[in-house]
DNA sequence: TCAAAAAACTAACAGCCGTTAGTTTTAATA
DNA sequence: TATTAAAACTAACGGCTGTTAGTTTTTTGA
């Protein structure tokens, strides 16, 4: 009979995933070895395989957790009735908060996803495409409503997303300015850049 | 007696560096093997070592070429007498042009530099710090002159630089919109975001 | 307390890595 | 054309990779 997994088991798995996120962020996915990871967890490398299937699975878990969150968020924002520019602002603030609170996971899912293996690679690519497409539609709506400057919506989305998600010095800024101030700074630059005055 | 290196020799070395840039961009530095590179160049792996010293040296060359360009450019911009916001615009346009014309090298130097080995790693880090510092000073000048909104200059610099240099889909946008239009879109969003109206 | 399951361990695998040594072929120079 | 340097080749190295097999230890549940 299959036993219910104990909380100890679950939390160990989570420790591994958390530690993998940190290492993948620090050294990059390819440059991180299972022996590196094992050392951080305090165990020999083969023991990891009692909790996970493969190195690749770790990346997959990290990426799909993040992907799922953004899929949920954009669906939520789409349904609210508000000006497009405010929807954009809502999404930006969400991105910033996620970066502040789940920095390693966000960073890894943003920059190391290309080391996913098929079929997960294709899935993740599709998920990203889908997210960008829906974000682009919101921006286009804002342009049509003259809330947002006339510009190429695709370009705008790439600029916005990359401006936030690919900063590898969050810790440095967050130490210097408060996270609230940081959020306001970013939103100011990017939203005022879009807004049609 | 040392012979003068033939142009054939020089161009071969350049071919290797160019091909390395493409591969490091495509697969990442760590995931690229010397055998991969050799295959692209049309040669066996050990033959590469007649032209270069190590894999690491390739990354160093790519990064320091890019770094040098930006060091020269910011020194040039600093010496021109013009409003700070226009200096920022000049730098942004330069970044965009470099991304359009030397995409692989820019991408690699922006995202793979962390795999440099000391002492090059420290050098490069210092060079980046220096560049950001001088860029920050220009933005601070703009804030003091009330050309630029009151915000944290450090944050602003990170946002600006990352917005442009970490886009991994340049080819996709450049195919859709002309490079001139692309430049104007980006400058519009980012400069209007900074400008104090 | 005893049986069973979970999770740790050691040993080892096949394969790839960057690179060197030594040799042969190609190309340039006198 | 003969000499010499440059650049290609093959073979091989020590080391690291993710992972499996098999075994021992620890923890769990009755």
XYZ file of C-alpha atoms (C1' of nucleotides) in Angstrom:
454
model
C 0.000 0.000 0.000
C 1.203 3.443 -0.835
C 1.770 5.503 2.230
C 0.897 9.152 2.447
C 4.004 11.182 1.994
C 5.066 12.652 5.274
C 5.534 16.381 5.683
C 9.199 15.671 6.229
C 9.392 14.206 2.768
C 7.533 17.098 1.227
C 9.627 19.692 2.912
C 12.846 17.934 1.898
C 11.747 18.027 -1.702
C 10.960 21.682 -1.299
C 14.335 22.325 0.254
C 15.967 20.724 -2.764
C 13.933 22.838 -5.171
C 14.645 26.011 -3.229
C 18.355 25.268 -3.089
C 18.358 24.420 -6.786
C 16.752 27.786 -7.535
C 19.504 29.552 -5.651
C 22.260 27.597 -7.350
C 20.784 27.925 -10.839
C 20.567 31.658 -10.206
C 24.125 31.889 -8.852
C 25.964 29.673 -11.311
C 23.521 29.016 -14.112
C 21.703 25.750 -14.789
C 24.383 24.143 -16.938
C 27.227 25.111 -14.656
C 25.463 23.681 -11.602
C 26.184 20.032 -10.891
C 24.076 17.630 -8.915
C 27.051 17.262 -6.598
C 27.005 21.042 -5.981
C 23.328 20.798 -5.156
C 23.792 17.760 -2.931
C 26.439 19.583 -0.928
C 24.088 22.491 -0.285
C 21.353 20.150 0.825
C 23.807 18.271 3.024
C 23.591 14.903 1.354
C 25.400 12.781 -1.242
C 24.408 13.331 -4.867
C 22.632 10.016 -5.492
C 20.412 10.580 -2.451
C 18.741 13.449 -4.257
C 17.151 10.908 -6.559
C 15.011 9.599 -3.714
C 13.132 12.899 -3.957
C 13.371 14.052 -7.546
C 13.528 12.410 -10.941
C 16.264 14.386 -12.645
C 18.158 17.658 -12.806
C 15.963 18.618 -15.703
C 12.833 18.078 -13.623
C 14.064 20.647 -11.119
C 14.249 23.305 -13.804
C 10.861 22.278 -15.089
C 9.274 22.642 -11.643
C 10.805 26.075 -11.094
C 9.742 27.344 -14.505
C 6.217 26.004 -14.468
C 5.540 27.319 -10.975
C 6.437 30.796 -12.158
C 4.625 30.406 -15.454
C 1.472 29.293 -13.716
C 1.433 32.355 -11.468
C 1.586 34.740 -14.394
C -1.055 32.833 -16.303
C -3.402 33.139 -13.335
C -2.600 36.817 -12.847
C -3.171 37.920 -16.412
C -6.482 36.048 -16.527
C -7.509 37.921 -13.394
C -6.467 41.298 -14.799
C -8.224 40.710 -18.112
C -11.511 40.284 -16.314
C -11.383 43.488 -14.301
C -13.111 46.424 -15.912
C -10.620 49.266 -15.968
C -8.635 51.382 -18.442
C -5.962 49.413 -20.288
C -3.150 51.548 -18.923
C -4.204 50.622 -15.415
C -4.198 46.962 -16.363
C -0.659 47.370 -17.572
C 0.241 49.039 -14.315
C -1.337 46.208 -12.348
C 0.713 43.651 -14.271
C 3.924 45.623 -13.848
C 3.406 45.903 -10.121
C 2.791 42.188 -9.951
C 6.026 41.500 -11.823
C 7.963 43.753 -9.491
C 6.479 42.161 -6.390
C 7.278 38.714 -7.700
C 10.850 39.766 -8.380
C 11.179 41.109 -4.868
C 9.623 38.105 -3.144
C 10.741 35.206 -5.336
C 13.883 36.538 -6.881
C 15.759 33.291 -7.545
C 12.813 31.472 -9.058
C 11.886 34.441 -11.247
C 15.429 34.898 -12.394
C 15.883 31.233 -13.251
C 12.578 30.936 -15.029
C 13.350 34.110 -16.971
C 16.902 33.295 -18.017
C 17.518 29.590 -17.762
C 14.309 28.217 -19.249
C 16.050 27.535 -22.529
C 17.745 24.541 -20.935
C 14.392 22.837 -20.472
C 13.993 19.650 -22.455
C 11.130 18.877 -24.742
C 8.204 18.538 -24.275
C 8.558 21.053 -21.437
C 10.593 23.445 -23.526
C 7.842 23.690 -26.154
C 5.184 24.004 -23.473
C 7.012 26.774 -21.716
C 7.699 28.611 -24.966
C 4.021 28.418 -25.776
C 3.108 29.695 -22.335
C 5.420 32.676 -22.726
C 4.131 33.402 -26.215
C 0.619 33.276 -24.905
C 1.390 35.625 -22.031
C 3.105 38.134 -24.316
C 0.248 37.960 -26.769
C -2.344 38.765 -24.129
C -0.163 41.510 -22.666
C 0.244 42.927 -26.165
C -3.529 42.899 -26.644
C -3.981 44.981 -23.504
C -1.432 47.501 -24.704
C -3.045 47.617 -28.143
C -6.388 48.280 -26.470
C -4.774 51.180 -24.627
C -3.391 52.556 -27.875
C -6.781 52.298 -29.564
C -8.376 54.083 -26.623
C -5.668 56.754 -26.871
C -4.582 56.104 -23.299
C -1.246 54.886 -24.562
C 1.071 56.527 -27.082
C 0.967 55.270 -30.656
C 3.738 52.718 -30.823
C 4.369 49.128 -31.723
C 2.677 47.098 -29.012
C 4.995 44.104 -29.435
C 8.069 46.211 -28.880
C 6.490 47.852 -25.872
C 5.786 44.515 -24.218
C 9.321 43.268 -24.706
C 10.752 46.474 -23.297
C 8.500 46.389 -20.254
C 9.058 42.736 -19.439
C 12.793 42.809 -19.941
C 13.202 46.043 -18.035
C 11.940 44.329 -14.934
C 12.590 40.630 -15.117
C 16.163 40.554 -16.247
C 17.719 42.720 -13.615
C 20.385 40.666 -11.902
C 21.001 43.205 -9.202
C 17.693 43.296 -7.370
C 19.329 42.629 -4.058
C 21.631 45.592 -4.572
C 18.822 48.052 -5.290
C 16.450 46.629 -2.725
C 19.117 47.225 -0.115
C 19.534 50.824 -1.148
C 15.932 51.908 -1.610
C 12.844 50.477 0.025
C 10.860 48.007 -2.023
C 7.922 50.399 -2.141
C 10.107 53.176 -3.475
C 11.631 50.796 -5.953
C 8.213 49.823 -7.215
C 7.178 53.452 -7.611
C 10.349 54.335 -9.461
C 9.906 51.582 -11.978
C 6.218 52.156 -12.488
C 6.852 55.861 -12.944
C 9.435 55.398 -15.649
C 7.590 52.742 -17.552
C 3.988 53.887 -17.194
C 4.741 57.538 -17.879
C 6.724 56.337 -20.869
C 3.641 54.665 -22.225
C 1.015 57.221 -21.247
C -0.356 59.502 -23.907
C -0.236 63.039 -22.512
C 62.396 34.717 -36.914
C 58.780 35.546 -36.246
C 56.840 35.930 -39.404
C 54.165 38.513 -39.911
C 50.795 36.929 -39.445
C 49.078 36.499 -42.783
C 45.642 37.961 -43.360
C 44.415 34.385 -43.709
C 45.509 33.719 -40.163
C 43.894 36.854 -38.842
C 40.617 36.222 -40.570
C 40.514 32.640 -39.347
C 40.860 33.813 -35.797
C 38.077 36.271 -36.417
C 35.911 33.559 -37.897
C 36.390 31.517 -34.743
C 35.484 34.463 -32.537
C 32.437 35.287 -34.609
C 31.255 31.695 -34.613
C 31.874 31.470 -30.872
C 29.716 34.555 -30.366
C 26.879 32.923 -32.256
C 27.162 29.660 -30.359
C 27.502 31.286 -26.947
C 24.377 33.271 -27.786
C 22.472 30.212 -29.037
C 23.398 27.662 -26.404
C 25.105 29.617 -23.660
C 28.813 29.634 -22.854
C 28.823 26.634 -20.541
C 26.642 24.504 -22.780
C 28.842 25.178 -25.809
C 31.689 22.722 -26.279
C 34.880 23.266 -28.182
C 33.801 20.386 -30.386
C 30.583 22.242 -31.219
C 32.627 25.278 -32.133
C 35.107 23.266 -34.165
C 32.284 21.745 -36.175
C 30.923 25.185 -37.053
C 34.349 26.348 -38.122
C 34.854 23.183 -40.152
C 37.820 21.785 -38.281
C 38.688 19.334 -35.508
C 38.599 20.674 -31.965
C 42.333 20.620 -31.216
C 43.026 22.658 -34.358
C 41.297 25.630 -32.778
C 44.222 25.885 -30.400
C 46.504 26.952 -33.226
C 44.539 30.208 -33.230
C 43.311 30.768 -29.708
C 44.551 30.015 -26.216
C 41.431 28.695 -24.534
C 37.651 28.665 -24.513
C 37.804 31.198 -21.742
C 39.889 33.534 -23.880
C 37.109 33.602 -26.482
C 34.631 34.888 -23.942
C 37.150 37.407 -22.702
C 37.710 38.773 -26.218
C 33.997 39.094 -26.899
C 33.312 40.830 -23.600
C 36.196 43.232 -23.675
C 35.486 44.286 -27.248
C 31.983 45.265 -26.236
C 33.112 46.833 -22.979
C 35.677 48.951 -24.760
C 33.087 50.362 -27.151
C 30.858 51.537 -24.349
C 33.741 53.008 -22.427
C 34.715 55.047 -25.482
C 31.136 56.122 -26.130
C 30.349 57.350 -22.647
C 33.591 59.321 -22.535
C 32.552 60.966 -25.786
C 29.057 61.773 -24.548
C 30.325 63.184 -21.270
C 32.374 65.755 -23.125
C 29.567 67.088 -25.312
C 27.791 70.128 -23.909
C 24.098 69.332 -23.928
C 21.219 68.755 -21.517
C 21.575 65.566 -19.499
C 18.383 64.098 -20.867
C 19.814 64.364 -24.363
C 22.963 62.652 -23.228
C 20.841 59.805 -21.921
C 19.038 59.668 -25.239
C 22.345 59.557 -27.104
C 23.513 56.631 -24.979
C 20.244 54.779 -25.392
C 20.367 55.170 -29.152
C 23.905 53.884 -29.147
C 22.871 50.826 -27.136
C 20.028 50.124 -29.526
C 22.243 50.478 -32.589
C 24.814 48.158 -31.070
C 22.125 45.597 -30.332
C 20.908 45.789 -33.910
C 24.337 45.591 -35.518
C 26.245 43.310 -33.148
C 23.501 41.312 -31.579
C 25.386 38.132 -30.687
C 28.371 39.876 -29.159
C 26.172 42.254 -27.172
C 24.001 39.453 -25.937
C 26.940 37.314 -24.872
C 28.769 40.133 -23.181
C 25.556 41.117 -21.399
C 24.483 37.681 -20.198
C 27.427 35.317 -20.231
C 30.149 37.524 -18.774
C 29.773 35.848 -15.411
C 31.609 32.830 -16.789
C 34.750 34.885 -17.266
C 37.669 33.790 -15.141
C 39.679 36.029 -12.894
C 41.393 38.368 -13.430
C 39.142 39.133 -16.395
C 35.994 38.655 -14.351
C 37.059 41.307 -11.850
C 38.172 43.630 -14.620
C 34.914 43.299 -16.448
C 32.868 43.782 -13.299
C 34.828 46.941 -12.580
C 34.268 48.167 -16.114
C 30.511 47.627 -15.799
C 30.394 49.300 -12.412
C 32.275 52.228 -13.829
C 29.930 52.536 -16.783
C 26.837 52.392 -14.596
C 28.315 54.913 -12.220
C 28.964 57.427 -14.993
C 25.544 56.786 -16.509
C 24.003 57.318 -13.076
C 25.868 60.607 -12.724
C 24.380 61.858 -15.976
C 20.891 60.935 -14.829
C 21.479 62.578 -11.469
C 22.589 65.705 -13.275
C 19.318 65.612 -15.218
C 17.348 65.270 -12.009
C 19.177 68.187 -10.421
C 18.500 70.298 -13.492
C 14.840 69.253 -13.309
C 14.991 67.791 -16.797
C 14.362 64.366 -15.358
C 11.724 63.282 -12.843
C 12.754 62.930 -9.228
C 13.623 59.294 -8.844
C 16.422 57.031 -7.734
C 19.111 57.363 -10.376
C 20.563 53.914 -9.733
C 17.237 52.237 -10.305
C 16.677 54.245 -13.439
C 19.973 53.155 -14.943
C 19.307 49.483 -14.272
C 15.863 49.734 -15.789
C 17.140 51.484 -18.901
C 20.061 49.186 -19.507
C 18.167 45.987 -18.890
C 15.195 47.097 -20.952
C 17.403 47.205 -24.002
C 20.305 44.852 -23.613
C 18.578 41.757 -22.365
C 16.013 41.328 -25.079
C 16.557 37.912 -26.584
C 14.132 38.480 -29.426
C 15.724 41.310 -31.365
C 15.606 39.389 -34.587
C 11.865 38.867 -34.156
C 11.071 42.543 -33.633
C 13.568 43.771 -36.199
C 11.825 41.596 -38.762
C 8.444 43.050 -37.900
C 9.254 46.740 -37.602
C 12.066 48.656 -39.268
C 15.126 49.254 -37.142
C 14.464 53.010 -37.266
C 10.927 52.532 -35.991
C 12.196 50.160 -33.332
C 14.683 52.741 -32.123
C 12.017 55.449 -31.959
C 9.633 53.184 -30.049
C 12.173 52.368 -27.411
C 13.460 55.897 -27.046
C 9.900 57.165 -26.765
C 8.957 54.837 -23.953
C 12.123 55.247 -21.961
C 12.905 58.932 -22.498
C 9.326 60.093 -21.978
C 9.299 57.931 -18.880
C 12.235 59.881 -17.512
C 11.320 63.358 -18.709
C 9.929 65.814 -16.216
C 6.865 67.362 -17.845
C 9.033 -4.070 19.683
C 8.984 -5.573 15.131
C 8.169 -5.238 10.185
C 8.270 -2.314 6.352
C 9.046 1.684 3.971
C 11.936 5.697 3.169
C 16.114 7.698 2.582
C 20.729 7.692 3.180
C 25.125 5.573 1.703
C 29.258 3.618 -1.577
C 30.786 2.145 -5.943
C 30.637 2.648 -10.455
C 28.890 3.367 -15.335
C 29.294 5.545 -19.891
C 29.929 9.742 -21.907
C 31.457 14.284 -22.542
C 34.681 18.109 -21.255
C 38.885 21.280 -22.301
C 43.232 20.588 -23.531
C 48.092 18.537 -24.707
C 51.452 15.801 -27.288
C 53.089 14.279 -31.284
C 52.664 13.820 -36.243
C 51.370 14.848 -40.923
C 49.767 17.947 -44.377
C 49.383 22.478 -46.433
C 51.017 26.933 -47.609
C 54.375 30.628 -47.787
C 59.069 32.353 -48.473
C 63.878 32.608 -50.209
C 62.312 24.047 -55.951
C 63.931 23.454 -51.201
C 63.179 25.113 -46.592
C 60.379 26.403 -42.990
C 56.579 27.883 -40.629
C 51.580 27.400 -40.008
C 47.785 24.737 -39.362
C 45.565 20.650 -39.825
C 45.192 15.859 -38.043
C 44.783 11.511 -34.546
C 45.184 9.694 -30.049
C 44.703 10.314 -25.561
C 44.820 12.449 -20.747
C 42.512 13.350 -16.265
C 38.537 15.091 -14.574
C 33.819 15.980 -14.192
C 28.886 14.907 -15.606
C 24.057 12.849 -14.576
C 22.503 8.788 -13.170
C 21.871 3.636 -11.736
C 22.516 -0.476 -8.862
C 22.910 -2.452 -4.714
C 23.363 -2.022 0.254
C 22.919 -0.130 4.811
C 20.850 2.948 8.031
C 17.018 5.592 9.771
C 12.296 6.541 10.411
C 7.498 5.275 10.495
C 3.316 2.868 11.887
C 0.906 -1.156 14.018
